[in-house]
XYZ file of N, CA and C in Angstrom:
213
model
N 70.923 106.773 81.678
C 71.468 106.944 83.007
C 71.416 105.654 83.807
N 71.045 104.568 83.183
C 70.965 103.297 83.887
C 72.324 102.906 84.453
N 73.388 103.100 83.668
C 74.715 102.680 84.092
C 75.510 103.807 84.739
N 74.903 104.976 84.913
C 75.632 106.130 85.423
C 76.092 105.937 86.858
N 75.294 105.323 87.686
C 75.672 105.103 89.079
C 76.180 103.679 89.233
N 77.461 103.576 89.407
C 78.077 102.264 89.547
C 78.071 101.853 91.014
N 78.005 100.564 91.289
C 78.050 100.128 92.687
C 79.392 100.475 93.328
N 79.359 100.676 94.623
C 80.574 100.975 95.385
C 81.535 99.800 95.268
N 82.787 100.092 95.019
C 83.779 99.048 94.812
C 85.045 99.422 95.576
N 85.378 98.656 96.595
C 86.553 98.941 97.419
C 87.844 98.893 96.607
N 87.943 97.945 95.678
C 89.159 97.831 94.868
C 89.375 99.095 94.046
N 88.303 99.662 93.523
C 88.421 100.877 92.708
C 88.944 102.048 93.531
N 88.609 102.079 94.818
C 89.110 103.158 95.673
C 90.632 103.161 95.728
N 91.228 101.987 95.770
C 92.678 101.882 95.881
C 93.372 101.898 94.527
N 92.809 101.216 93.550
C 93.454 101.093 92.248
C 93.257 102.318 91.366
N 92.193 103.054 91.575
C 91.871 104.188 90.701
C 91.932 105.513 91.456
N 92.832 105.618 92.418
C 93.049 106.869 93.141
C 91.749 107.438 93.711
N 91.034 106.607 94.416
C 89.797 107.056 95.054
C 88.682 107.310 94.064
N 88.622 106.499 93.045
C 87.611 106.613 91.983
C 87.668 107.975 91.304
N 88.872 108.481 91.090
C 89.056 109.795 90.468
C 89.491 109.667 89.009
N 88.918 108.734 88.284
C 89.159 108.672 86.849
C 87.820 108.566 86.136
N 87.830 108.672 84.836
C 86.572 108.739 84.096
C 85.792 107.437 84.160
N 86.455 106.330 84.312
C 85.776 105.038 84.302
C 85.075 104.760 85.625
N 85.731 105.045 86.741
C 85.164 104.670 88.036
C 84.511 105.824 88.792
N 84.652 107.045 88.297
C 84.058 108.194 88.996
C 82.540 108.124 88.938
N 81.916 108.610 89.986
C 80.458 108.677 90.006
C 80.011 109.759 89.031
N 78.853 109.538 88.421
C 78.325 110.512 87.467
C 78.004 111.807 88.195
N 78.476 112.908 87.672
C 78.252 114.213 88.280
C 79.192 115.229 87.662
N 79.372 116.377 88.318
C 80.219 117.437 87.753
C 81.659 116.993 87.507
N 82.246 116.231 88.425
C 83.630 115.779 88.246
C 83.742 114.882 87.016
N 82.831 113.932 86.881
C 82.849 113.016 85.741
C 82.669 113.783 84.436
N 81.739 114.741 84.418
C 81.507 115.530 83.200
C 82.745 116.330 82.818
N 83.440 116.898 83.799
C 84.671 117.639 83.511
C 85.766 116.720 82.987
N 85.875 115.529 83.569
C 86.867 114.562 83.082
C 86.566 114.164 81.642
N 85.303 113.895 81.346
C 84.914 113.516 79.990
C 85.201 114.650 79.010
N 84.891 115.871 79.401
C 85.143 117.037 78.551
C 86.637 117.192 78.283
N 87.461 117.052 79.321
C 88.910 117.163 79.166
C 89.431 116.099 78.207
N 89.003 114.854 78.404
C 89.465 113.765 77.537
C 89.053 113.996 76.094
N 87.826 114.423 75.897
C 87.329 114.648 74.540
C 88.073 115.788 73.858
N 88.317 116.864 74.564
C 88.935 118.039 73.959
C 90.444 117.920 73.813
N 91.107 117.259 74.753
C 92.567 117.271 74.760
C 93.205 115.933 74.399
N 92.675 114.852 74.901
C 93.312 113.555 74.676
C 92.781 112.837 73.448
N 91.519 113.066 73.108
C 90.901 112.337 72.000
C 90.575 113.238 70.813
N 91.215 114.387 70.720
C 90.979 115.281 69.585
C 91.632 114.691 68.334
N 91.134 115.076 67.166
C 91.712 114.583 65.912
C 93.192 114.907 65.814
N 93.568 116.095 66.228
C 94.971 116.501 66.160
C 95.844 115.595 67.026
N 95.400 115.305 68.239
C 96.188 114.459 69.146
C 96.269 113.030 68.621
N 95.152 112.504 68.150
C 95.137 111.136 67.624
C 96.031 111.028 66.400
N 95.960 112.013 65.506
C 96.798 111.987 64.307
C 98.276 112.119 64.635
N 98.608 112.783 65.727
C 100.015 112.955 66.089
C 100.674 111.629 66.468
N 99.891 110.617 66.814
C 100.433 109.313 67.190
C 100.275 108.267 66.091
N 99.962 108.702 64.869
C 99.717 107.763 63.779
C 100.933 106.890 63.493
N 102.118 107.485 63.437
C 103.314 106.687 63.132
C 103.589 105.663 64.230
N 103.351 106.030 65.483
C 103.562 105.095 66.587
C 102.564 103.940 66.512
N 101.306 104.245 66.222
C 100.299 103.186 66.093
C 100.649 102.250 64.943
N 101.085 102.826 63.819
C 101.468 102.016 62.664
C 102.628 101.078 63.028
N 103.610 101.610 63.731
C 104.765 100.812 64.141
C 104.338 99.676 65.068
N 103.447 99.952 65.999
C 102.994 98.918 66.924
C 102.194 97.834 66.209
N 101.392 98.221 65.232
C 100.636 97.230 64.454
C 101.595 96.356 63.662
N 102.620 96.962 63.068
C 103.613 96.188 62.322
C 104.340 95.204 63.231
N 104.684 95.640 64.434
C 105.342 94.742 65.393
C 104.423 93.598 65.802
N 103.146 93.898 65.999
C 102.192 92.860 66.372
C 102.039 91.844 65.247
N 101.940 92.308 64.008
C 101.810 91.397 62.864
C 103.054 90.535 62.734
N 104.209 91.136 62.909
C 105.469 90.386 62.849
C 105.508 89.316 63.940
N 105.073 89.682 65.130
C 105.045 88.731 66.244
C 104.085 87.582 65.960
N 102.920 87.894 65.403
C 101.954 86.845 65.065
C 102.497 85.914 63.989
N 103.178 86.470 63.008
C 103.781 85.641 61.959
C 104.824 84.703 62.554
N 105.620 85.220 63.483
C 106.645 84.385 64.129
C 106.018 83.264 64.943
N 104.886 83.537 65.567
C 104.193 82.512 66.349
C 103.657 81.398 65.460
N 103.270 81.744 64.235
C 102.696 80.759 63.320
C 103.749 79.897 62.642
N 104.977 80.365 62.601
C 106.029 79.583 61.923
C 106.855 78.787 62.891
């Protein structure tokens, strides 16, 4: 819990919708619900696997871009 309470940050209030995201939210019930939602819905194996072809395509594009930079 050392890092659970983050210092107040004015920029986060404006950039992160009033600290209403998992990264900038204060530790508590809201943060726990956000983490639970992300784990169950956004980071589930099924959801991650559904984007496999897109990730593969992006990696191929990145490798192609790096090769072009080297030549």
